[in-house]
Amino acid sequence: MSRVGRVERTTKETSVLVEIDLDGSGQVEVSTGVGFYDHMLDQLGRHGLFDLTVKTEGDLHIDSHHTIEDTALALGAAFKQALGDKVGIYRFGNCTVPLDESLAQVTVDLSGRPYLVHTEPENMAPMIGEYDTTMTRHILESFVAQAQIALHVHVPYGRNAHHIVECQFKALARALRYASERDPRAAGILPSTKGAL
């Protein structure tokens, strides 16, 4: 059964298309106009082994906020759509990823209940290219709200802002991959005692 999500989202500020195949091989085509964000979404697809297409046109003449936020909202909605009924998946996933001096720990529950816990080092460099580093938390908030998952992201240490953000996306990719994969021992079973996710 195909596990593909496709979302088109258009406002006065942005036009976004996201397609994701949870059972892909990490083929990625991303264009948001924000170079570092493209790089992070590429990490998400490749390390999650998701086939991912993202095409966003936004009001970058103002700044990158709307473009980044609306892309994350569409990505979360597409991920939720691709999960379908969640029957037979692992549901939980976690991964710890180092990137030189930085470390990210990510744990996810595809619970149907949006909740985010996010910590990262303070006093990071404010910008990576045209990417505002305060947007990382907002990306995760937006994704979680639409995907309806519980997500805990913790960066206990790190110095370089590029590394701090990138290891979060890599760990998120792997945790989502593990949680969304089909469990061969639980075929046809919804991983919930409530009978609903």
Coordinates of N, CA, C and O in Angstrom, one line a residue:
M1 N 0.8 -1.2 0.0 CA 0.0 0.0 0.0 C 0.9 1.2 0.0 O 1.8 1.4 0.8
S2 N 0.6 2.2 -0.9 CA 1.3 3.4 -1.0 C 1.2 4.3 0.2 O 0.1 4.5 0.8
R3 N 2.3 4.8 0.7 CA 2.3 5.7 1.8 C 2.9 7.1 1.4 O 4.0 7.4 1.7
V4 N 2.1 7.8 0.6 CA 2.5 9.0 0.0 C 1.6 10.1 0.5 O 0.4 10.0 0.5
G5 N 2.2 11.3 0.8 CA 1.4 12.5 1.1 C 1.7 13.6 0.2 O 2.9 13.7 -0.2
R6 N 0.7 14.3 -0.2 CA 0.8 15.4 -1.1 C 0.0 16.6 -0.7 O -1.2 16.5 -0.5
V7 N 0.6 17.7 -0.4 CA -0.1 18.9 0.1 C 0.3 20.1 -0.7 O 1.5 20.4 -0.9
E8 N -0.7 20.9 -1.1 CA -0.5 22.2 -1.8 C -1.1 23.2 -0.8 O -2.3 23.1 -0.4
R9 N -0.4 24.3 -0.6 CA -0.8 25.3 0.4 C -0.5 26.6 -0.2 O 0.7 27.0 -0.5
T10 N -1.5 27.5 -0.4 CA -1.3 28.8 -1.1 C -2.0 29.8 -0.2 O -3.1 29.7 0.2
T11 N -1.2 30.9 0.1 CA -1.7 32.0 0.8 C -1.2 33.3 0.1 O -0.5 33.2 -1.0
K12 N -1.5 34.4 0.6 CA -1.0 35.7 0.0 C 0.5 35.8 0.2 O 1.1 36.6 -0.5
E13 N 1.1 35.0 1.1 CA 2.5 35.1 1.4 C 3.3 34.1 0.7 O 4.5 34.3 0.4
T14 N 2.7 32.9 0.5 CA 3.5 31.7 0.0 C 2.7 30.8 -0.9 O 1.5 30.8 -0.8
S15 N 3.4 30.1 -1.7 CA 2.8 28.9 -2.5 C 3.7 27.7 -2.2 O 4.9 27.8 -2.6
V16 N 3.2 26.7 -1.7 CA 4.0 25.5 -1.3 C 3.4 24.2 -1.8 O 2.2 24.0 -1.8
L17 N 4.3 23.4 -2.3 CA 4.0 22.0 -2.7 C 4.9 21.1 -2.0 O 6.1 21.3 -2.1
V18 N 4.4 20.1 -1.3 CA 5.2 19.1 -0.7 C 4.6 17.7 -1.0 O 3.4 17.5 -0.9
E19 N 5.5 16.8 -1.4 CA 5.2 15.4 -1.7 C 6.2 14.6 -0.9 O 7.4 14.9 -1.0
I20 N 5.7 13.6 -0.2 CA 6.6 12.7 0.6 C 6.2 11.3 0.4 O 5.0 11.0 0.5
D21 N 7.1 10.4 0.2 CA 6.9 9.0 0.2 C 7.7 8.3 1.3 O 8.9 8.4 1.3
L22 N 7.0 7.8 2.3 CA 7.7 7.3 3.5 C 8.5 6.0 3.2 O 9.4 5.7 3.9
D23 N 8.2 5.4 2.1 CA 8.9 4.1 1.7 C 9.8 4.3 0.5 O 10.0 3.5 -0.3
G24 N 10.4 5.5 0.5 CA 11.3 5.9 -0.6 C 12.7 5.4 -0.4 O 13.0 4.6 0.4
S25 N 13.6 6.1 -1.1 CA 15.0 5.7 -1.0 C 15.9 7.0 -0.8 O 17.1 6.9 -1.0
G26 N 15.3 8.1 -0.3 CA 16.0 9.3 0.0 C 16.3 10.2 -1.2 O 17.2 11.0 -1.2
Q27 N 15.4 10.1 -2.2 CA 15.5 11.0 -3.4 C 14.9 12.3 -3.0 O 13.7 12.3 -2.6
V28 N 15.6 13.4 -3.2 CA 15.1 14.7 -2.7 C 15.2 15.8 -3.8 O 16.3 15.8 -4.5
E29 N 14.2 16.5 -3.9 CA 14.2 17.7 -4.7 C 13.6 18.9 -3.9 O 12.4 18.8 -3.7
V30 N 14.4 19.8 -3.5 CA 13.9 20.9 -2.6 C 14.3 22.2 -3.2 O 15.5 22.5 -3.6
S31 N 13.4 23.2 -3.2 CA 13.6 24.5 -3.6 C 12.7 25.5 -2.8 O 11.5 25.5 -3.1
T32 N 13.3 26.2 -1.8 CA 12.5 27.1 -1.0 C 13.0 28.6 -1.2 O 12.3 29.5 -0.8
G33 N 14.2 28.7 -1.8 CA 14.7 30.0 -1.9 C 15.6 30.4 -0.7 O 16.2 31.5 -0.7
V34 N 15.6 29.5 0.3 CA 16.4 29.8 1.5 C 17.5 28.6 1.5 O 17.1 27.5 1.9
G35 N 18.7 28.9 1.2 CA 19.7 27.9 0.9 C 19.9 26.9 2.1 O 19.9 25.7 1.9
F36 N 20.1 27.5 3.3 CA 20.4 26.6 4.4 C 19.2 25.7 4.7 O 19.3 24.5 5.1
Y37 N 18.0 26.3 4.6 CA 16.7 25.5 4.8 C 16.6 24.3 3.8 O 16.3 23.2 4.2
D38 N 17.0 24.6 2.6 CA 17.0 23.6 1.5 C 17.9 22.5 2.0 O 17.6 21.3 1.8
H39 N 19.1 22.8 2.5 CA 20.1 21.9 3.0 C 19.5 21.0 4.1 O 19.7 19.8 4.1
M40 N 18.8 21.6 5.0 CA 18.2 20.9 6.1 C 17.1 19.9 5.7 O 17.0 18.8 6.1
L41 N 16.3 20.4 4.7 CA 15.2 19.5 4.2 C 15.8 18.4 3.4 O 15.3 17.2 3.4
D42 N 16.9 18.6 2.8 CA 17.7 17.6 2.1 C 18.1 16.5 3.1 O 18.0 15.3 2.8
Q43 N 18.6 16.9 4.2 CA 19.1 16.0 5.3 C 17.9 15.2 5.8 O 18.0 14.0 6.0
L44 N 16.7 15.8 5.9 CA 15.5 15.1 6.4 C 15.1 14.0 5.4 O 14.8 12.9 5.9
G45 N 15.1 14.3 4.1 CA 14.7 13.3 3.2 C 15.8 12.1 3.1 O 15.4 11.0 3.1
R46 N 17.0 12.5 2.9 CA 18.1 11.5 2.7 C 18.3 10.6 3.9 O 18.4 9.4 3.8
H47 N 18.3 11.2 5.1 CA 18.6 10.4 6.3 C 17.3 9.6 6.8 O 17.4 8.6 7.5
G48 N 16.1 10.1 6.4 CA 14.9 9.4 6.7 C 14.6 8.4 5.6 O 13.6 7.6 5.8
L49 N 15.3 8.4 4.5 CA 15.0 7.5 3.4 C 13.6 7.8 2.9 O 12.9 6.9 2.4
F50 N 13.2 9.1 2.9 CA 11.9 9.5 2.4 C 12.2 10.1 1.0 O 13.1 10.9 0.9
D51 N 11.4 9.8 0.0 CA 11.4 10.6 -1.2 C 10.7 11.9 -1.0 O 9.5 11.8 -0.5
L52 N 11.3 13.0 -1.2 CA 10.8 14.3 -0.8 C 10.9 15.3 -1.8 O 12.0 15.6 -2.4
T53 N 9.8 15.9 -2.2 CA 9.8 17.1 -3.1 C 9.2 18.2 -2.4 O 8.1 18.1 -1.8
V54 N 9.9 19.4 -2.4 CA 9.4 20.6 -1.8 C 9.7 21.7 -2.7 O 10.8 22.0 -3.1
K55 N 8.6 22.4 -3.1 CA 8.7 23.6 -4.0 C 7.9 24.8 -3.3 O 6.7 24.7 -3.2
T56 N 8.7 25.8 -2.9 CA 8.1 26.9 -2.2 C 8.5 28.2 -2.9 O 9.6 28.4 -3.2
E57 N 7.5 29.1 -3.1 CA 7.7 30.4 -3.5 C 7.1 31.3 -2.5 O 5.9 31.2 -2.2
G58 N 7.9 32.2 -1.9 CA 7.5 33.0 -0.8 C 7.9 34.4 -0.9 O 8.6 34.8 -1.8
D59 N 7.4 35.2 0.0 CA 7.7 36.7 0.1 C 9.1 37.0 0.7 O 9.2 37.6 1.7
L60 N 10.1 36.5 0.0 CA 11.5 36.6 0.6 C 12.0 38.0 0.5 O 13.0 38.4 1.2
H61 N 11.3 38.9 -0.2 CA 11.6 40.3 -0.2 C 11.3 40.9 1.2 O 11.8 42.0 1.5
I62 N 10.4 40.3 2.0 CA 10.2 40.7 3.4 C 11.2 40.1 4.3 O 12.0 40.8 4.9
D63 N 11.2 38.8 4.4 CA 12.2 38.0 5.0 C 11.8 36.5 4.8 O 10.9 36.2 4.1
S64 N 12.6 35.6 5.4 CA 12.3 34.2 5.2 C 11.3 33.5 6.1 O 11.0 32.3 5.9
H65 N 10.8 34.3 7.0 CA 9.9 33.7 8.0 C 8.7 32.9 7.4 O 8.4 31.8 7.7
H66 N 7.9 33.6 6.6 CA 6.7 33.0 6.1 C 7.0 31.8 5.2 O 6.3 30.7 5.2
T67 N 8.1 31.9 4.4 CA 8.5 30.8 3.6 C 8.9 29.5 4.4 O 8.4 28.4 4.1
I68 N 9.7 29.7 5.4 CA 10.1 28.6 6.3 C 8.9 28.0 7.0 O 8.7 26.8 7.0
E69 N 8.1 28.9 7.6 CA 7.0 28.4 8.4 C 6.0 27.6 7.6 O 5.5 26.5 7.9
D70 N 5.6 28.2 6.4 CA 4.5 27.6 5.6 C 5.0 26.3 5.0 O 4.2 25.3 4.8
T71 N 6.3 26.2 4.7 CA 6.8 24.9 4.2 C 6.8 23.9 5.3 O 6.4 22.7 5.0
A72 N 7.1 24.2 6.5 CA 7.0 23.3 7.6 C 5.6 22.8 7.9 O 5.4 21.6 8.2
L73 N 4.6 23.7 7.8 CA 3.2 23.3 8.0 C 2.8 22.3 6.9 O 2.2 21.3 7.2
A74 N 3.2 22.6 5.7 CA 2.8 21.7 4.6 C 3.5 20.4 4.7 O 2.9 19.3 4.5
L75 N 4.7 20.4 5.2 CA 5.5 19.2 5.4 C 4.8 18.3 6.4 O 4.7 17.1 6.3
G76 N 4.4 18.9 7.5 CA 3.8 18.2 8.6 C 2.5 17.6 8.1 O 2.2 16.4 8.4
A77 N 1.7 18.3 7.4 CA 0.4 17.8 6.9 C 0.6 16.7 5.9 O -0.1 15.7 5.9
A78 N 1.6 16.8 5.0 CA 1.9 15.7 4.1 C 2.4 14.4 4.8 O 2.0 13.3 4.4
F79 N 3.2 14.6 5.9 CA 3.7 13.5 6.6 C 2.5 12.7 7.3 O 2.4 11.5 7.2
K80 N 1.6 13.5 7.9 CA 0.4 12.9 8.5 C -0.4 12.1 7.5 O -0.9 11.0 7.7
Q81 N -0.6 12.7 6.3 CA -1.4 12.1 5.2 C -0.7 10.8 4.8 O -1.4 9.8 4.6
A82 N 0.6 10.8 4.7 CA 1.3 9.6 4.2 C 1.3 8.5 5.2 O 1.3 7.3 4.9
L83 N 1.2 8.8 6.5 CA 1.1 7.8 7.6 C -0.2 7.0 7.5 O -0.2 5.8 7.9
G84 N -1.2 7.6 6.9 CA -2.5 6.9 6.8 C -3.1 6.5 8.2 O -3.1 7.2 9.1
D85 N -3.5 5.2 8.2 CA -4.2 4.8 9.5 C -3.2 4.3 10.6 O -3.5 3.9 11.7
K86 N -1.9 4.3 10.2 CA -0.8 4.0 11.2 C -0.8 2.5 11.6 O 0.0 2.1 12.5
V87 N -1.6 1.7 11.0 CA -1.6 0.3 11.3 C -0.3 -0.4 10.9 O 0.2 -0.2 9.8
G88 N 0.3 -1.1 11.9 CA 1.5 -1.9 11.6 C 2.8 -1.2 11.7 O 3.9 -1.7 11.3
I89 N 2.8 0.1 12.1 CA 4.1 0.8 12.3 C 4.7 0.6 13.6 O 4.0 0.2 14.6
Y90 N 5.9 1.0 13.8 CA 6.6 1.0 15.1 C 6.0 2.0 16.1 O 6.0 1.8 17.3
R91 N 5.6 3.2 15.6 CA 5.1 4.3 16.3 C 6.1 5.1 17.0 O 6.1 6.3 16.9
F92 N 7.0 4.5 17.8 CA 8.1 5.2 18.5 C 9.4 5.2 17.8 O 9.7 4.1 17.2
G93 N 10.2 6.2 17.9 CA 11.5 6.2 17.3 C 12.4 7.2 18.0 O 11.9 8.2 18.6
N94 N 13.7 6.9 18.1 CA 14.6 7.8 18.7 C 16.0 7.6 18.0 O 16.3 6.6 17.5
C95 N 16.7 8.7 18.0 CA 18.1 8.7 17.5 C 18.9 9.8 18.1 O 18.4 10.9 18.4
T96 N 20.2 9.5 18.3 CA 21.2 10.4 18.7 C 22.2 10.6 17.7 O 22.8 9.6 17.2
V97 N 22.5 11.8 17.3 CA 23.4 12.1 16.2 C 24.4 13.1 16.6 O 24.1 14.2 17.0
P98 N 25.7 12.8 16.5 CA 26.8 13.8 16.7 C 27.1 14.5 15.4 O 27.0 13.9 14.3
L99 N 27.5 15.7 15.5 CA 28.1 16.4 14.3 C 29.3 17.2 14.9 O 29.1 18.3 15.4
D100 N 30.4 16.7 14.7 CA 31.7 17.3 15.3 C 31.4 17.5 16.8 O 31.2 16.6 17.6
E101 N 31.4 18.8 17.2 CA 31.3 19.1 18.7 C 29.9 19.2 19.2 O 29.6 19.3 20.4
S102 N 28.9 19.0 18.3 CA 27.5 19.1 18.6 C 26.8 17.7 18.7 O 27.2 16.8 18.1
L103 N 25.8 17.6 19.5 CA 25.0 16.4 19.7 C 23.5 16.7 19.8 O 23.1 17.6 20.5
A104 N 22.7 15.9 19.0 CA 21.3 16.0 19.1 C 20.7 14.7 19.4 O 21.0 13.7 18.9
Q105 N 19.7 14.8 20.3 CA 18.9 13.6 20.8 C 17.5 13.8 20.4 O 16.9 14.8 20.9
V106 N 16.9 13.0 19.6 CA 15.5 13.2 19.2 C 14.7 11.9 19.5 O 15.1 10.8 19.2
T107 N 13.5 12.1 20.1 CA 12.6 11.0 20.3 C 11.2 11.4 19.8 O 10.8 12.6 20.0
V108 N 10.5 10.5 19.1 CA 9.2 10.8 18.5 C 8.2 9.7 18.9 O 8.5 8.6 19.0
D109 N 7.0 10.2 19.0 CA 5.8 9.3 19.2 C 4.8 9.8 18.2 O 4.3 10.9 18.2
L110 N 4.4 8.9 17.2 CA 3.4 9.2 16.2 C 2.0 9.0 16.8 O 1.2 8.2 16.4
S111 N 1.8 9.8 17.8 CA 0.7 9.6 18.8 C -0.7 10.2 18.4 O -1.7 9.8 19.0
G112 N -0.7 11.1 17.4 CA -1.9 11.8 17.1 C -2.2 13.0 18.1 O -3.1 13.7 17.9
R113 N -1.2 13.2 19.0 CA -1.3 14.4 19.9 C -0.1 15.2 19.8 O 1.0 14.8 20.1
P114 N -0.3 16.4 19.2 CA 0.9 17.3 19.0 C 1.5 17.9 20.3 O 0.8 18.4 21.1
Y115 N 2.8 17.7 20.5 CA 3.5 18.2 21.6 C 5.0 18.3 21.3 O 5.5 17.4 20.7
L116 N 5.6 19.4 21.6 CA 7.0 19.6 21.3 C 7.7 20.0 22.6 O 7.3 20.9 23.3
V117 N 8.9 19.4 22.8 CA 9.8 19.8 23.8 C 11.1 20.0 23.0 O 11.6 19.1 22.3
H118 N 11.7 21.2 23.2 CA 12.9 21.6 22.4 C 13.9 22.4 23.2 O 13.5 23.4 23.8
T119 N 15.1 21.9 23.3 CA 16.1 22.6 23.9 C 17.4 22.6 23.1 O 17.7 21.6 22.4
E120 N 18.1 23.7 23.0 CA 19.3 23.8 22.3 C 20.2 24.9 23.0 O 19.7 25.7 23.8
P121 N 21.5 24.9 22.7 CA 22.4 25.8 23.4 C 21.9 27.3 23.2 O 21.5 27.6 22.1
E122 N 22.1 28.1 24.2 CA 21.8 29.5 24.1 C 23.0 30.2 23.5 O 24.1 29.7 23.3
N123 N 22.7 31.5 23.0 CA 23.7 32.3 22.5 C 24.4 31.8 21.2 O 25.6 32.0 21.0
M124 N 23.5 31.1 20.4 CA 24.0 30.7 19.1 C 24.2 31.9 18.2 O 23.5 32.9 18.4
A125 N 25.0 31.7 17.1 CA 25.0 32.8 16.1 C 23.6 33.0 15.6 O 22.9 32.0 15.4
P126 N 23.1 34.2 15.4 CA 21.7 34.5 15.0 C 21.4 34.1 13.6 O 20.2 33.8 13.3
M127 N 22.4 34.0 12.7 CA 22.1 33.7 11.3 C 23.0 32.7 10.8 O 24.2 32.7 11.1
I128 N 22.5 31.8 9.9 CA 23.3 31.0 9.0 C 22.9 31.3 7.6 O 21.9 30.9 7.1
G129 N 23.7 32.1 6.9 CA 23.3 32.7 5.6 C 22.1 33.5 5.9 O 22.1 34.4 6.7
E130 N 21.0 33.2 5.1 CA 19.7 34.0 5.3 C 18.8 33.2 6.2 O 17.6 33.6 6.4
Y131 N 19.3 32.2 6.9 CA 18.5 31.4 7.9 C 18.6 32.0 9.3 O 19.7 32.0 9.8
D132 N 17.5 32.4 9.9 CA 17.4 32.8 11.2 C 17.4 31.6 12.2 O 16.5 30.8 12.1
T133 N 18.4 31.5 13.0 CA 18.5 30.2 13.8 C 17.4 30.1 14.8 O 17.1 29.0 15.3
T134 N 16.7 31.2 15.1 CA 15.5 31.0 16.0 C 14.3 30.3 15.3 O 13.4 29.9 16.0
M135 N 14.4 30.1 14.0 CA 13.4 29.5 13.3 C 13.4 28.0 13.5 O 12.4 27.3 13.2
T136 N 14.5 27.4 13.9 CA 14.5 25.9 14.1 C 13.4 25.4 15.0 O 12.6 24.5 14.6
R137 N 13.2 26.1 16.1 CA 12.1 25.7 17.0 C 10.8 25.9 16.4 O 9.9 25.1 16.5
H138 N 10.6 27.0 15.6 CA 9.4 27.3 15.0 C 9.0 26.3 13.9 O 7.9 25.9 13.7
I139 N 10.1 25.8 13.2 CA 9.9 24.8 12.2 C 9.3 23.5 12.8 O 8.3 22.9 12.4
L140 N 9.9 23.1 13.9 CA 9.5 21.9 14.7 C 8.1 22.1 15.2 O 7.3 21.2 15.1
E141 N 7.8 23.3 15.8 CA 6.4 23.6 16.2 C 5.4 23.4 15.1 O 4.3 22.8 15.3
S142 N 5.7 24.0 14.0 CA 4.8 24.0 12.8 C 4.6 22.5 12.3 O 3.5 22.1 12.0
F143 N 5.7 21.8 12.2 CA 5.6 20.4 11.7 C 4.8 19.6 12.7 O 3.9 18.8 12.3
V144 N 5.1 19.7 14.0 CA 4.4 18.9 15.0 C 2.9 19.2 15.0 O 2.1 18.3 15.1
A145 N 2.5 20.4 14.9 CA 1.1 20.8 14.9 C 0.3 20.1 13.8 O -0.8 19.7 14.0
Q146 N 0.9 20.1 12.6 CA 0.2 19.5 11.4 C 0.4 18.0 11.4 O -0.5 17.3 11.0
A147 N 1.5 17.5 11.8 CA 1.8 16.0 11.7 C 1.1 15.3 12.9 O 0.8 14.1 12.8
Q148 N 0.8 16.1 13.9 CA 0.1 15.5 15.1 C 0.9 14.4 15.8 O 0.5 13.3 15.9
I149 N 2.1 14.8 16.1 CA 3.1 13.9 16.8 C 3.6 14.5 18.0 O 3.6 15.8 18.2
A150 N 4.1 13.7 18.9 CA 4.9 14.2 20.1 C 6.4 14.1 19.7 O 6.8 13.1 19.3
L151 N 7.1 15.2 19.9 CA 8.5 15.3 19.5 C 9.3 15.9 20.6 O 9.0 17.0 21.1
H152 N 10.4 15.3 21.0 CA 11.3 15.8 22.0 C 12.7 15.9 21.3 O 13.2 14.9 20.8
V153 N 13.2 17.1 21.2 CA 14.5 17.4 20.6 C 15.4 18.1 21.6 O 15.0 19.1 22.2
H154 N 16.6 17.5 21.9 CA 17.5 18.0 22.9 C 18.9 18.1 22.4 O 19.4 17.1 21.9
V155 N 19.4 19.3 22.4 CA 20.9 19.4 22.0 C 21.6 19.8 23.3 O 21.6 21.0 23.7
P156 N 22.3 18.9 24.0 CA 22.9 19.2 25.2 C 24.1 20.1 25.1 O 24.4 20.8 26.1
Y157 N 24.8 20.0 24.0 CA 25.9 20.9 23.8 C 26.2 21.1 22.3 O 25.8 20.3 21.4
G158 N 27.0 22.1 22.0 CA 27.4 22.4 20.7 C 27.9 23.9 20.6 O 27.5 24.7 21.4
R159 N 28.8 24.2 19.7 CA 29.3 25.5 19.5 C 28.9 26.2 18.2 O 28.5 27.3 18.1
N160 N 29.1 25.4 17.1 CA 28.9 25.9 15.8 C 27.4 25.9 15.4 O 26.8 24.8 15.5
A161 N 26.8 27.0 15.1 CA 25.4 27.0 14.8 C 25.0 26.1 13.7 O 23.9 25.4 13.8
H162 N 25.8 26.0 12.6 CA 25.5 25.1 11.5 C 25.4 23.7 12.0 O 24.4 23.0 11.7
H163 N 26.3 23.3 12.8 CA 26.3 21.9 13.4 C 25.2 21.7 14.3 O 24.5 20.6 14.2
I164 N 24.9 22.7 15.1 CA 23.8 22.5 16.1 C 22.4 22.3 15.4 O 21.7 21.4 15.8
V165 N 22.2 23.0 14.4 CA 20.9 22.9 13.6 C 20.9 21.6 12.8 O 20.0 20.8 12.8
E166 N 22.0 21.4 12.1 CA 22.1 20.2 11.2 C 21.9 18.9 11.9 O 21.2 18.0 11.4
C167 N 22.6 18.7 13.1 CA 22.4 17.5 13.8 C 21.0 17.2 14.3 O 20.5 16.1 14.3
Q168 N 20.2 18.3 14.5 CA 18.8 18.2 14.9 C 18.0 17.6 13.7 O 17.2 16.7 13.9
F169 N 18.2 18.1 12.5 CA 17.5 17.6 11.3 C 17.9 16.1 11.0 O 17.0 15.3 10.6
K170 N 19.2 15.8 11.1 CA 19.6 14.4 10.9 C 19.0 13.5 11.9 O 18.5 12.4 11.5
A171 N 19.0 13.8 13.2 CA 18.4 13.0 14.2 C 16.9 12.9 14.0 O 16.3 11.8 14.2
L172 N 16.3 14.0 13.7 CA 14.8 14.0 13.4 C 14.5 13.0 12.3 O 13.5 12.2 12.3
A173 N 15.3 13.1 11.2 CA 15.0 12.2 10.1 C 15.1 10.7 10.4 O 14.2 10.0 10.1
R174 N 16.1 10.4 11.2 CA 16.2 9.0 11.6 C 15.1 8.5 12.6 O 14.6 7.4 12.5
A175 N 14.8 9.4 13.5 CA 13.7 9.0 14.5 C 12.4 8.9 13.7 O 11.6 7.9 14.0
L176 N 12.1 9.8 12.8 CA 10.8 9.6 12.0 C 10.9 8.4 11.2 O 9.8 7.7 11.0
R177 N 12.0 8.1 10.6 CA 12.1 6.9 9.8 C 11.8 5.6 10.7 O 11.0 4.8 10.3
Y178 N 12.5 5.5 11.8 CA 12.3 4.4 12.7 C 10.8 4.3 13.2 O 10.2 3.2 13.2
A179 N 10.2 5.4 13.5 CA 8.8 5.4 14.0 C 7.8 5.0 13.0 O 6.8 4.3 13.2
S180 N 8.1 5.4 11.7 CA 7.1 5.3 10.7 C 7.2 4.0 9.9 O 6.4 3.6 9.1
E181 N 8.4 3.3 10.1 CA 8.6 2.0 9.4 C 7.6 0.9 9.9 O 7.1 0.9 11.0
R182 N 7.3 0.0 8.9 CA 6.4 -1.1 9.3 C 7.1 -2.1 10.1 O 8.2 -2.5 9.8
D183 N 6.4 -2.5 11.1 CA 6.9 -3.6 12.1 C 6.5 -4.9 11.6 O 5.2 -5.2 11.6
P184 N 7.4 -5.8 11.1 CA 6.9 -7.1 10.6 C 6.2 -8.0 11.6 O 5.5 -8.9 11.2
R185 N 6.4 -7.7 12.9 CA 5.8 -8.5 13.9 C 4.4 -8.0 14.3 O 3.7 -8.6 15.0
A186 N 4.0 -6.8 13.7 CA 2.8 -6.2 14.1 C 1.9 -5.9 12.9 O 1.1 -4.9 12.9
A187 N 2.0 -6.7 11.8 CA 1.2 -6.4 10.6 C -0.3 -6.5 11.0 O -0.8 -7.4 11.6
G188 N -1.0 -5.4 10.6 CA -2.4 -5.4 10.8 C -2.8 -4.9 12.2 O -4.0 -4.8 12.5
I189 N -1.8 -4.5 13.0 CA -2.1 -4.1 14.4 C -1.8 -2.6 14.5 O -0.8 -2.1 14.1
L190 N -2.7 -2.0 15.2 CA -2.6 -0.5 15.5 C -1.8 -0.5 16.8 O -2.2 -1.0 17.8
P191 N -0.6 0.2 16.9 CA 0.2 0.2 18.1 C -0.4 1.2 19.2 O 0.2 2.2 19.5
S192 N -1.6 0.8 19.7 CA -2.2 1.6 20.7 C -3.2 0.8 21.5 O -4.0 0.1 20.9
T193 N -3.1 0.9 22.8 CA -4.1 0.2 23.7 C -5.4 0.9 23.6 O -6.5 0.3 24.0
K194 N -5.5 2.2 23.1 CA -6.7 2.9 23.0 C -7.5 2.5 21.8 O -8.7 2.8 21.7
G195 N -6.8 1.9 20.8 CA -7.5 1.5 19.6 C -7.6 2.7 18.6 O -8.3 2.6 17.6
A196 N -6.8 3.8 18.9 CA -6.8 4.9 18.0 C -5.5 5.7 18.2 O -5.0 5.8 19.3
L197 N -5.0 6.2 17.1 CA -3.8 7.1 17.1 C -4.1 8.3 16.3 O -4.6 8.2 15.2

